C-alpha cells in the first residue's frame, strides 16, 4: 500500500517563506502532487513532480527526491489568502487515482 | 464547461437508508474517482474508474458501490447508510494517470 506523512500544522506571517515536507511510501511511484484546499471548498491542483528536482509556478515551488522518497512544497511571499490546507498525494497502485496525506493546515497571520 | 458537478450538496439520512450521490463531468475525462474527507483524515479513496464499464476499489470501499455506464457519469451508492459514513464526499476526474485531478464541490452527508 501507500502512505504519506506531512506535518499537521504550520504557522507563518505575511511575506515569509514556508516549506511543507512530505515523505511517502509506495510500491509503485508515478509522481508527487500537491493540492490546496480552503475551508469548505474543493481541493485544487498546485503542482506535480514526476522527476527529481524543483518545479516553480509563481510563488509556489515543489521539490522531489525519489531516492529519499521525499518532497516539499515551498510557498514564498506568503499572503493571508494562502491560509488553507495543503495535501501531498501519490498515484494509487494502478496509477489512476490519488492517495493523499492527511494534510497540513497553514495559518498565515499579519 | 461546468467541470465536475455533484448532487446533492447536502443530505441527511437515517441509519439503514440507501441513496446515490451523483457525479458528472463534461471534460470527456476517462478517469474518475470518489473520495471521502473526515476531519484530520485527509481525503481517502473509495472507488475509481479508468473508463466506462471499468471500476475498482480504493482504500475504503466497504459500504459503497459504483458503476460507470457512461464516460460522463460516476454515481456512488450507499447501500445501507451508517453513522460512520457521515463525511464530505468529493468526486474527481482527470484526463490521464498523470493529469491534474479536477474535483467537484462536494456532498456533505450526515447519517443519523
JSON list of C-alpha atoms in Angstrom, two decimals:
[
{"chain": "A", "resi": 1, "resn": "UNK", "atom": "CA", "xyz": [0.00, 0.00, 0.00]},
{"chain": "A", "resi": 2, "resn": "UNK", "atom": "CA", "xyz": [0.89, 3.64, 0.10]},
{"chain": "A", "resi": 3, "resn": "UNK", "atom": "CA", "xyz": [1.30, 6.11, 2.95]},
{"chain": "A", "resi": 4, "resn": "UNK", "atom": "CA", "xyz": [2.32, 9.74, 3.19]},
{"chain": "A", "resi": 5, "resn": "UNK", "atom": "CA", "xyz": [3.50, 11.78, 6.14]},
{"chain": "A", "resi": 6, "resn": "UNK", "atom": "CA", "xyz": [3.29, 15.56, 6.40]},
{"chain": "A", "resi": 7, "resn": "UNK", "atom": "CA", "xyz": [3.14, 17.96, 9.36]},
{"chain": "A", "resi": 8, "resn": "UNK", "atom": "CA", "xyz": [-0.35, 18.65, 10.65]},
{"chain": "A", "resi": 9, "resn": "UNK", "atom": "CA", "xyz": [0.09, 22.40, 11.15]},
{"chain": "A", "resi": 10, "resn": "UNK", "atom": "CA", "xyz": [2.39, 25.22, 10.11]},
{"chain": "A", "resi": 11, "resn": "UNK", "atom": "CA", "xyz": [2.14, 28.88, 11.03]},
{"chain": "A", "resi": 12, "resn": "UNK", "atom": "CA", "xyz": [3.84, 31.85, 9.40]},
{"chain": "A", "resi": 13, "resn": "UNK", "atom": "CA", "xyz": [3.49, 35.60, 8.91]},
{"chain": "A", "resi": 14, "resn": "UNK", "atom": "CA", "xyz": [2.71, 37.53, 5.78]},
{"chain": "A", "resi": 15, "resn": "UNK", "atom": "CA", "xyz": [5.67, 37.91, 3.46]},
{"chain": "A", "resi": 16, "resn": "UNK", "atom": "CA", "xyz": [7.52, 34.94, 4.91]},
{"chain": "A", "resi": 17, "resn": "UNK", "atom": "CA", "xyz": [8.59, 31.70, 3.25]},
{"chain": "A", "resi": 18, "resn": "UNK", "atom": "CA", "xyz": [7.28, 28.34, 4.43]},
{"chain": "A", "resi": 19, "resn": "UNK", "atom": "CA", "xyz": [8.19, 24.79, 3.48]},
{"chain": "A", "resi": 20, "resn": "UNK", "atom": "CA", "xyz": [5.80, 21.86, 3.87]},
{"chain": "A", "resi": 21, "resn": "UNK", "atom": "CA", "xyz": [7.53, 18.49, 3.80]},
{"chain": "A", "resi": 22, "resn": "UNK", "atom": "CA", "xyz": [6.14, 15.19, 2.65]},
{"chain": "A", "resi": 23, "resn": "UNK", "atom": "CA", "xyz": [7.62, 11.71, 2.90]},
{"chain": "A", "resi": 24, "resn": "UNK", "atom": "CA", "xyz": [5.97, 8.81, 1.18]},
{"chain": "A", "resi": 25, "resn": "UNK", "atom": "CA", "xyz": [5.99, 5.05, 0.94]},
{"chain": "A", "resi": 26, "resn": "UNK", "atom": "CA", "xyz": [4.61, 3.49, -2.20]},
{"chain": "A", "resi": 27, "resn": "UNK", "atom": "CA", "xyz": [5.04, 0.25, -4.13]},
{"chain": "A", "resi": 28, "resn": "UNK", "atom": "CA", "xyz": [4.95, 1.98, -7.50]},
{"chain": "A", "resi": 29, "resn": "UNK", "atom": "CA", "xyz": [5.77, 5.64, -7.97]},
{"chain": "A", "resi": 30, "resn": "UNK", "atom": "CA", "xyz": [4.15, 7.83, -10.61]},
{"chain": "A", "resi": 31, "resn": "UNK", "atom": "CA", "xyz": [4.86, 11.26, -9.23]},
{"chain": "A", "resi": 32, "resn": "UNK", "atom": "CA", "xyz": [4.09, 13.50, -6.28]},
{"chain": "A", "resi": 33, "resn": "UNK", "atom": "CA", "xyz": [1.28, 16.04, -6.44]},
{"chain": "A", "resi": 34, "resn": "UNK", "atom": "CA", "xyz": [0.26, 18.94, -4.23]},
{"chain": "A", "resi": 35, "resn": "UNK", "atom": "CA", "xyz": [-3.26, 20.23, -3.71]},
{"chain": "A", "resi": 36, "resn": "UNK", "atom": "CA", "xyz": [-4.64, 23.22, -1.85]},
{"chain": "A", "resi": 37, "resn": "UNK", "atom": "CA", "xyz": [-7.98, 23.28, -0.07]},
{"chain": "A", "resi": 38, "resn": "UNK", "atom": "CA", "xyz": [-9.63, 26.27, 1.53]},
{"chain": "A", "resi": 39, "resn": "UNK", "atom": "CA", "xyz": [-12.20, 25.74, 4.27]},
{"chain": "A", "resi": 40, "resn": "UNK", "atom": "CA", "xyz": [-15.41, 24.30, 2.86]},
{"chain": "A", "resi": 41, "resn": "UNK", "atom": "CA", "xyz": [-14.02, 24.13, -0.65]},
{"chain": "A", "resi": 42, "resn": "UNK", "atom": "CA", "xyz": [-12.82, 21.52, -3.09]},
{"chain": "A", "resi": 43, "resn": "UNK", "atom": "CA", "xyz": [-9.14, 20.62, -3.42]},
{"chain": "A", "resi": 44, "resn": "UNK", "atom": "CA", "xyz": [-7.38, 22.37, -6.28]},
{"chain": "A", "resi": 45, "resn": "UNK", "atom": "CA", "xyz": [-4.20, 21.33, -8.04]},
{"chain": "A", "resi": 46, "resn": "UNK", "atom": "CA", "xyz": [-0.98, 23.21, -7.28]},
{"chain": "A", "resi": 47, "resn": "UNK", "atom": "CA", "xyz": [1.97, 21.25, -8.57]},
{"chain": "A", "resi": 48, "resn": "UNK", "atom": "CA", "xyz": [3.24, 17.91, -9.81]},
{"chain": "A", "resi": 49, "resn": "UNK", "atom": "CA", "xyz": [6.72, 16.36, -9.82]},
{"chain": "A", "resi": 50, "resn": "UNK", "atom": "CA", "xyz": [7.45, 13.19, -11.73]},
{"chain": "A", "resi": 51, "resn": "UNK", "atom": "CA", "xyz": [11.23, 13.64, -11.80]},
{"chain": "A", "resi": 52, "resn": "UNK", "atom": "CA", "xyz": [13.78, 14.80, -9.23]},
{"chain": "A", "resi": 53, "resn": "UNK", "atom": "CA", "xyz": [14.27, 18.49, -8.85]},
{"chain": "A", "resi": 54, "resn": "UNK", "atom": "CA", "xyz": [12.41, 21.72, -8.43]},
{"chain": "A", "resi": 55, "resn": "UNK", "atom": "CA", "xyz": [9.27, 22.85, -10.25]},
{"chain": "A", "resi": 56, "resn": "UNK", "atom": "CA", "xyz": [8.38, 26.54, -9.96]},
{"chain": "A", "resi": 57, "resn": "UNK", "atom": "CA", "xyz": [4.98, 28.07, -10.52]},
{"chain": "A", "resi": 58, "resn": "UNK", "atom": "CA", "xyz": [4.84, 31.68, -9.46]},
{"chain": "A", "resi": 59, "resn": "UNK", "atom": "CA", "xyz": [5.13, 31.98, -5.68]},
{"chain": "A", "resi": 60, "resn": "UNK", "atom": "CA", "xyz": [4.88, 28.22, -5.25]},
{"chain": "A", "resi": 61, "resn": "UNK", "atom": "CA", "xyz": [7.63, 25.66, -5.89]},
{"chain": "A", "resi": 62, "resn": "UNK", "atom": "CA", "xyz": [7.70, 21.93, -5.38]},
{"chain": "A", "resi": 63, "resn": "UNK", "atom": "CA", "xyz": [10.69, 19.66, -4.98]},
{"chain": "A", "resi": 64, "resn": "UNK", "atom": "CA", "xyz": [11.09, 15.91, -5.31]},
{"chain": "A", "resi": 65, "resn": "UNK", "atom": "CA", "xyz": [13.85, 13.46, -4.38]},
{"chain": "A", "resi": 66, "resn": "UNK", "atom": "CA", "xyz": [12.83, 9.98, -5.46]},
{"chain": "A", "resi": 67, "resn": "UNK", "atom": "CA", "xyz": [15.85, 8.33, -3.83]},
{"chain": "A", "resi": 68, "resn": "UNK", "atom": "CA", "xyz": [14.76, 9.79, -0.46]},
{"chain": "A", "resi": 69, "resn": "UNK", "atom": "CA", "xyz": [11.02, 9.30, -1.06]},
{"chain": "A", "resi": 70, "resn": "UNK", "atom": "CA", "xyz": [10.68, 12.93, -0.10]},
{"chain": "A", "resi": 71, "resn": "UNK", "atom": "CA", "xyz": [9.25, 16.11, -1.45]},
{"chain": "A", "resi": 72, "resn": "UNK", "atom": "CA", "xyz": [8.29, 19.56, -0.29]},
{"chain": "A", "resi": 73, "resn": "UNK", "atom": "CA", "xyz": [6.11, 22.48, -1.22]},
{"chain": "A", "resi": 74, "resn": "UNK", "atom": "CA", "xyz": [7.68, 25.91, -0.86]},
{"chain": "A", "resi": 75, "resn": "UNK", "atom": "CA", "xyz": [5.42, 28.94, -0.57]},
{"chain": "A", "resi": 76, "resn": "UNK", "atom": "CA", "xyz": [7.07, 32.34, -0.89]},
{"chain": "A", "resi": 77, "resn": "UNK", "atom": "CA", "xyz": [5.85, 35.87, -0.18]},
{"chain": "A", "resi": 78, "resn": "UNK", "atom": "CA", "xyz": [3.04, 34.47, 1.92]},
{"chain": "A", "resi": 79, "resn": "UNK", "atom": "CA", "xyz": [-0.32, 36.19, 1.78]},
{"chain": "A", "resi": 80, "resn": "UNK", "atom": "CA", "xyz": [-3.34, 35.88, 4.05]},
{"chain": "A", "resi": 81, "resn": "UNK", "atom": "CA", "xyz": [-5.19, 34.08, 1.26]},
{"chain": "A", "resi": 82, "resn": "UNK", "atom": "CA", "xyz": [-2.62, 31.27, 1.42]},
{"chain": "A", "resi": 83, "resn": "UNK", "atom": "CA", "xyz": [-4.17, 30.16, 4.72]},
{"chain": "A", "resi": 84, "resn": "UNK", "atom": "CA", "xyz": [-5.52, 26.75, 3.74]},
{"chain": "A", "resi": 85, "resn": "UNK", "atom": "CA", "xyz": [-4.83, 23.04, 3.96]},
{"chain": "A", "resi": 86, "resn": "UNK", "atom": "CA", "xyz": [-2.15, 21.56, 1.71]},
{"chain": "A", "resi": 87, "resn": "UNK", "atom": "CA", "xyz": [-2.06, 17.93, 0.71]},
{"chain": "A", "resi": 88, "resn": "UNK", "atom": "CA", "xyz": [0.64, 15.86, -0.89]},
{"chain": "A", "resi": 89, "resn": "UNK", "atom": "CA", "xyz": [-0.52, 12.86, -2.90]},
{"chain": "A", "resi": 90, "resn": "UNK", "atom": "CA", "xyz": [0.82, 9.93, -4.89]},
{"chain": "A", "resi": 91, "resn": "UNK", "atom": "CA", "xyz": [-0.84, 7.83, -7.52]},
{"chain": "A", "resi": 92, "resn": "UNK", "atom": "CA", "xyz": [-2.77, 4.78, -6.38]},
{"chain": "A", "resi": 93, "resn": "UNK", "atom": "CA", "xyz": [-1.21, 1.41, -7.13]},
{"chain": "A", "resi": 94, "resn": "UNK", "atom": "CA", "xyz": [-2.90, 1.26, -10.51]},
{"chain": "A", "resi": 95, "resn": "UNK", "atom": "CA", "xyz": [-1.70, 4.78, -11.29]},
{"chain": "A", "resi": 96, "resn": "UNK", "atom": "CA", "xyz": [-5.13, 6.24, -11.82]},
{"chain": "A", "resi": 97, "resn": "UNK", "atom": "CA", "xyz": [-6.40, 7.90, -8.66]},
{"chain": "A", "resi": 98, "resn": "UNK", "atom": "CA", "xyz": [-4.66, 9.61, -5.77]},
{"chain": "A", "resi": 99, "resn": "UNK", "atom": "CA", "xyz": [-3.68, 8.59, -2.25]},
{"chain": "A", "resi": 100, "resn": "UNK", "atom": "CA", "xyz": [-3.46, 11.68, -0.08]},
{"chain": "A", "resi": 101, "resn": "UNK", "atom": "CA", "xyz": [-1.55, 12.60, 3.03]},
{"chain": "A", "resi": 102, "resn": "UNK", "atom": "CA", "xyz": [-3.61, 13.85, 5.97]},
{"chain": "A", "resi": 103, "resn": "UNK", "atom": "CA", "xyz": [-2.88, 17.44, 5.10]},
{"chain": "A", "resi": 104, "resn": "UNK", "atom": "CA", "xyz": [-1.03, 20.40, 6.58]},
{"chain": "A", "resi": 105, "resn": "UNK", "atom": "CA", "xyz": [-3.01, 23.36, 7.82]},
{"chain": "A", "resi": 106, "resn": "UNK", "atom": "CA", "xyz": [-1.18, 26.60, 7.08]},
{"chain": "A", "resi": 107, "resn": "UNK", "atom": "CA", "xyz": [-2.14, 29.67, 9.06]},
{"chain": "A", "resi": 108, "resn": "UNK", "atom": "CA", "xyz": [-0.79, 32.99, 7.83]},
{"chain": "A", "resi": 109, "resn": "UNK", "atom": "CA", "xyz": [-1.02, 35.95, 10.20]},
{"chain": "A", "resi": 110, "resn": "UNK", "atom": "CA", "xyz": [-0.36, 39.64, 9.67]},
{"chain": "B", "resi": 1, "resn": "UNK", "atom": "CA", "xyz": [-17.70, 23.78, -19.36]},
{"chain": "B", "resi": 2, "resn": "UNK", "atom": "CA", "xyz": [-19.30, 23.07, -15.98]},
{"chain": "B", "resi": 3, "resn": "UNK", "atom": "CA", "xyz": [-16.36, 20.85, -14.99]},
{"chain": "B", "resi": 4, "resn": "UNK", "atom": "CA", "xyz": [-17.25, 18.31, -12.31]},
{"chain": "B", "resi": 5, "resn": "UNK", "atom": "CA", "xyz": [-20.70, 18.60, -10.79]},
{"chain": "B", "resi": 6, "resn": "UNK", "atom": "CA", "xyz": [-22.07, 16.79, -7.74]},
{"chain": "B", "resi": 7, "resn": "UNK", "atom": "CA", "xyz": [-25.59, 16.48, -6.40]},
{"chain": "B", "resi": 8, "resn": "UNK", "atom": "CA", "xyz": [-26.93, 16.90, -3.82]},
{"chain": "B", "resi": 9, "resn": "UNK", "atom": "CA", "xyz": [-24.82, 19.47, -1.95]},
{"chain": "B", "resi": 10, "resn": "UNK", "atom": "CA", "xyz": [-26.24, 18.41, 1.40]},
{"chain": "B", "resi": 11, "resn": "UNK", "atom": "CA", "xyz": [-28.05, 15.27, 2.53]},
{"chain": "B", "resi": 12, "resn": "UNK", "atom": "CA", "xyz": [-29.30, 13.87, 5.82]},
{"chain": "B", "resi": 13, "resn": "UNK", "atom": "CA", "xyz": [-30.09, 10.17, 6.03]},
{"chain": "B", "resi": 14, "resn": "UNK", "atom": "CA", "xyz": [-31.29, 7.83, 8.71]},
{"chain": "B", "resi": 15, "resn": "UNK", "atom": "CA", "xyz": [-29.32, 4.70, 9.52]},
{"chain": "B", "resi": 16, "resn": "UNK", "atom": "CA", "xyz": [-30.19, 1.94, 7.10]},
{"chain": "B", "resi": 17, "resn": "UNK", "atom": "CA", "xyz": [-31.40, 4.16, 4.30]},
{"chain": "B", "resi": 18, "resn": "UNK", "atom": "CA", "xyz": [-29.86, 3.93, 0.86]},
{"chain": "B", "resi": 19, "resn": "UNK", "atom": "CA", "xyz": [-29.03, 6.71, -1.54]},
{"chain": "B", "resi": 20, "resn": "UNK", "atom": "CA", "xyz": [-26.97, 7.62, -4.58]},
{"chain": "B", "resi": 21, "resn": "UNK", "atom": "CA", "xyz": [-24.56, 10.52, -4.79]},
{"chain": "B", "resi": 22, "resn": "UNK", "atom": "CA", "xyz": [-24.38, 11.83, -8.32]},
{"chain": "B", "resi": 23, "resn": "UNK", "atom": "CA", "xyz": [-21.22, 12.94, -10.12]},
{"chain": "B", "resi": 24, "resn": "UNK", "atom": "CA", "xyz": [-20.90, 14.13, -13.70]},
{"chain": "B", "resi": 25, "resn": "UNK", "atom": "CA", "xyz": [-18.13, 15.71, -15.76]},
{"chain": "B", "resi": 26, "resn": "UNK", "atom": "CA", "xyz": [-18.21, 17.35, -19.18]},
{"chain": "B", "resi": 27, "resn": "UNK", "atom": "CA", "xyz": [-14.48, 17.29, -19.95]},
{"chain": "B", "resi": 28, "resn": "UNK", "atom": "CA", "xyz": [-14.50, 13.86, -21.63]},
{"chain": "B", "resi": 29, "resn": "UNK", "atom": "CA", "xyz": [-12.18, 12.54, -18.95]},
{"chain": "B", "resi": 30, "resn": "UNK", "atom": "CA", "xyz": [-11.57, 8.80, -18.78]},
{"chain": "B", "resi": 31, "resn": "UNK", "atom": "CA", "xyz": [-10.53, 8.70, -15.13]},
{"chain": "B", "resi": 32, "resn": "UNK", "atom": "CA", "xyz": [-13.00, 9.36, -12.31]},
{"chain": "B", "resi": 33, "resn": "UNK", "atom": "CA", "xyz": [-12.79, 8.72, -8.59]},
{"chain": "B", "resi": 34, "resn": "UNK", "atom": "CA", "xyz": [-14.62, 9.16, -5.30]},
{"chain": "B", "resi": 35, "resn": "UNK", "atom": "CA", "xyz": [-13.06, 10.34, -2.04]},
{"chain": "B", "resi": 36, "resn": "UNK", "atom": "CA", "xyz": [-14.36, 10.92, 1.42]},
{"chain": "B", "resi": 37, "resn": "UNK", "atom": "CA", "xyz": [-12.94, 13.53, 3.75]},
{"chain": "B", "resi": 38, "resn": "UNK", "atom": "CA", "xyz": [-13.18, 13.38, 7.52]},
{"chain": "B", "resi": 39, "resn": "UNK", "atom": "CA", "xyz": [-11.59, 15.81, 9.99]},
{"chain": "B", "resi": 40, "resn": "UNK", "atom": "CA", "xyz": [-7.92, 15.04, 10.48]},
{"chain": "B", "resi": 41, "resn": "UNK", "atom": "CA", "xyz": [-8.02, 12.17, 7.98]},
{"chain": "B", "resi": 42, "resn": "UNK", "atom": "CA", "xyz": [-7.38, 13.92, 4.72]},
{"chain": "B", "resi": 43, "resn": "UNK", "atom": "CA", "xyz": [-9.04, 12.53, 1.60]},
{"chain": "B", "resi": 44, "resn": "UNK", "atom": "CA", "xyz": [-9.41, 8.77, 1.32]},
{"chain": "B", "resi": 45, "resn": "UNK", "atom": "CA", "xyz": [-10.03, 6.99, -1.97]},
{"chain": "B", "resi": 46, "resn": "UNK", "atom": "CA", "xyz": [-13.27, 4.98, -2.06]},
{"chain": "B", "resi": 47, "resn": "UNK", "atom": "CA", "xyz": [-13.61, 3.74, -5.66]},
{"chain": "B", "resi": 48, "resn": "UNK", "atom": "CA", "xyz": [-12.25, 4.77, -9.01]},
{"chain": "B", "resi": 49, "resn": "UNK", "atom": "CA", "xyz": [-12.81, 4.13, -12.70]},
{"chain": "B", "resi": 50, "resn": "UNK", "atom": "CA", "xyz": [-10.46, 4.19, -15.68]},
{"chain": "B", "resi": 51, "resn": "UNK", "atom": "CA", "xyz": [-13.24, 4.25, -18.26]},
{"chain": "B", "resi": 52, "resn": "UNK", "atom": "CA", "xyz": [-16.81, 3.27, -18.97]},
{"chain": "B", "resi": 53, "resn": "UNK", "atom": "CA", "xyz": [-17.53, -0.21, -17.66]},
{"chain": "B", "resi": 54, "resn": "UNK", "atom": "CA", "xyz": [-14.35, -0.40, -15.54]},
{"chain": "B", "resi": 55, "resn": "UNK", "atom": "CA", "xyz": [-14.27, 0.26, -11.80]},
{"chain": "B", "resi": 56, "resn": "UNK", "atom": "CA", "xyz": [-12.02, -0.74, -8.94]},
{"chain": "B", "resi": 57, "resn": "UNK", "atom": "CA", "xyz": [-11.73, -0.37, -5.19]},
{"chain": "B", "resi": 58, "resn": "UNK", "atom": "CA", "xyz": [-9.69, 2.21, -3.38]},
{"chain": "B", "resi": 59, "resn": "UNK", "atom": "CA", "xyz": [-8.64, 2.45, 0.26]},
{"chain": "B", "resi": 60, "resn": "UNK", "atom": "CA", "xyz": [-12.07, 2.41, 1.93]},
{"chain": "B", "resi": 61, "resn": "UNK", "atom": "CA", "xyz": [-14.62, 0.72, -0.39]},
{"chain": "B", "resi": 62, "resn": "UNK", "atom": "CA", "xyz": [-16.78, -1.11, 2.16]},
{"chain": "B", "resi": 63, "resn": "UNK", "atom": "CA", "xyz": [-20.40, 0.03, 2.23]},
{"chain": "B", "resi": 64, "resn": "UNK", "atom": "CA", "xyz": [-20.21, 1.72, -1.18]},
{"chain": "B", "resi": 65, "resn": "UNK", "atom": "CA", "xyz": [-20.95, 0.63, -4.73]},
{"chain": "B", "resi": 66, "resn": "UNK", "atom": "CA", "xyz": [-20.13, 2.34, -8.01]},
{"chain": "B", "resi": 67, "resn": "UNK", "atom": "CA", "xyz": [-20.82, 1.83, -11.68]},
{"chain": "B", "resi": 68, "resn": "UNK", "atom": "CA", "xyz": [-19.64, 3.62, -14.83]},
{"chain": "B", "resi": 69, "resn": "UNK", "atom": "CA", "xyz": [-22.08, 3.15, -17.67]},
{"chain": "B", "resi": 70, "resn": "UNK", "atom": "CA", "xyz": [-21.04, 6.35, -19.48]},
{"chain": "B", "resi": 71, "resn": "UNK", "atom": "CA", "xyz": [-17.87, 8.44, -19.65]},
{"chain": "B", "resi": 72, "resn": "UNK", "atom": "CA", "xyz": [-19.69, 11.39, -18.10]},
{"chain": "B", "resi": 73, "resn": "UNK", "atom": "CA", "xyz": [-21.30, 9.86, -15.01]},
{"chain": "B", "resi": 74, "resn": "UNK", "atom": "CA", "xyz": [-19.91, 8.06, -11.96]},
{"chain": "B", "resi": 75, "resn": "UNK", "atom": "CA", "xyz": [-22.55, 7.62, -9.23]},
{"chain": "B", "resi": 76, "resn": "UNK", "atom": "CA", "xyz": [-21.70, 6.43, -5.72]},
{"chain": "B", "resi": 77, "resn": "UNK", "atom": "CA", "xyz": [-24.28, 4.28, -3.95]},
{"chain": "B", "resi": 78, "resn": "UNK", "atom": "CA", "xyz": [-24.60, 3.85, -0.22]},
{"chain": "B", "resi": 79, "resn": "UNK", "atom": "CA", "xyz": [-26.37, 0.54, 0.27]},
{"chain": "B", "resi": 80, "resn": "UNK", "atom": "CA", "xyz": [-27.35, 0.86, 3.94]},
{"chain": "B", "resi": 81, "resn": "UNK", "atom": "CA", "xyz": [-26.17, 4.11, 5.48]},
{"chain": "B", "resi": 82, "resn": "UNK", "atom": "CA", "xyz": [-24.33, 4.04, 8.81]},
{"chain": "B", "resi": 83, "resn": "UNK", "atom": "CA", "xyz": [-23.30, 6.94, 11.08]},
{"chain": "B", "resi": 84, "resn": "UNK", "atom": "CA", "xyz": [-19.65, 6.12, 10.22]},
{"chain": "B", "resi": 85, "resn": "UNK", "atom": "CA", "xyz": [-20.41, 7.25, 6.67]},
{"chain": "B", "resi": 86, "resn": "UNK", "atom": "CA", "xyz": [-21.07, 10.80, 7.83]},
{"chain": "B", "resi": 87, "resn": "UNK", "atom": "CA", "xyz": [-18.50, 12.70, 5.80]},
{"chain": "B", "resi": 88, "resn": "UNK", "atom": "CA", "xyz": [-17.87, 15.07, 2.93]},
{"chain": "B", "resi": 89, "resn": "UNK", "atom": "CA", "xyz": [-17.71, 13.23, -0.39]},
{"chain": "B", "resi": 90, "resn": "UNK", "atom": "CA", "xyz": [-15.72, 14.52, -3.33]},
{"chain": "B", "resi": 91, "resn": "UNK", "atom": "CA", "xyz": [-15.80, 13.27, -6.88]},
{"chain": "B", "resi": 92, "resn": "UNK", "atom": "CA", "xyz": [-12.84, 13.95, -9.18]},
{"chain": "B", "resi": 93, "resn": "UNK", "atom": "CA", "xyz": [-11.92, 13.39, -12.80]},
{"chain": "B", "resi": 94, "resn": "UNK", "atom": "CA", "xyz": [-8.73, 13.51, -14.83]},
{"chain": "B", "resi": 95, "resn": "UNK", "atom": "CA", "xyz": [-7.69, 13.03, -18.43]},
{"chain": "B", "resi": 96, "resn": "UNK", "atom": "CA", "xyz": [-4.95, 10.52, -17.67]},
{"chain": "B", "resi": 97, "resn": "UNK", "atom": "CA", "xyz": [-2.95, 8.88, -14.94]},
{"chain": "B", "resi": 98, "resn": "UNK", "atom": "CA", "xyz": [-0.50, 11.78, -14.69]},
{"chain": "B", "resi": 99, "resn": "UNK", "atom": "CA", "xyz": [-3.00, 14.54, -15.26]},
{"chain": "B", "resi": 100, "resn": "UNK", "atom": "CA", "xyz": [-4.44, 17.03, -12.85]},
{"chain": "B", "resi": 101, "resn": "UNK", "atom": "CA", "xyz": [-7.43, 15.82, -10.87]},
{"chain": "B", "resi": 102, "resn": "UNK", "atom": "CA", "xyz": [-10.42, 18.17, -11.04]},
{"chain": "B", "resi": 103, "resn": "UNK", "atom": "CA", "xyz": [-12.67, 17.99, -8.01]},
{"chain": "B", "resi": 104, "resn": "UNK", "atom": "CA", "xyz": [-16.37, 18.63, -7.71]},
{"chain": "B", "resi": 105, "resn": "UNK", "atom": "CA", "xyz": [-17.76, 20.91, -4.96]},
{"chain": "B", "resi": 106, "resn": "UNK", "atom": "CA", "xyz": [-18.55, 18.01, -2.63]},
{"chain": "B", "resi": 107, "resn": "UNK", "atom": "CA", "xyz": [-21.61, 16.48, -0.98]},
{"chain": "B", "resi": 108, "resn": "UNK", "atom": "CA", "xyz": [-21.96, 16.90, 2.77]},
{"chain": "B", "resi": 109, "resn": "UNK", "atom": "CA", "xyz": [-23.67, 13.78, 4.12]},
{"chain": "B", "resi": 110, "resn": "UNK", "atom": "CA", "xyz": [-24.94, 13.25, 7.64]},
{"chain": "B", "resi": 111, "resn": "UNK", "atom": "CA", "xyz": [-26.23, 9.86, 8.76]},
{"chain": "B", "resi": 112, "resn": "UNK", "atom": "CA", "xyz": [-28.29, 9.90, 11.95]}
]
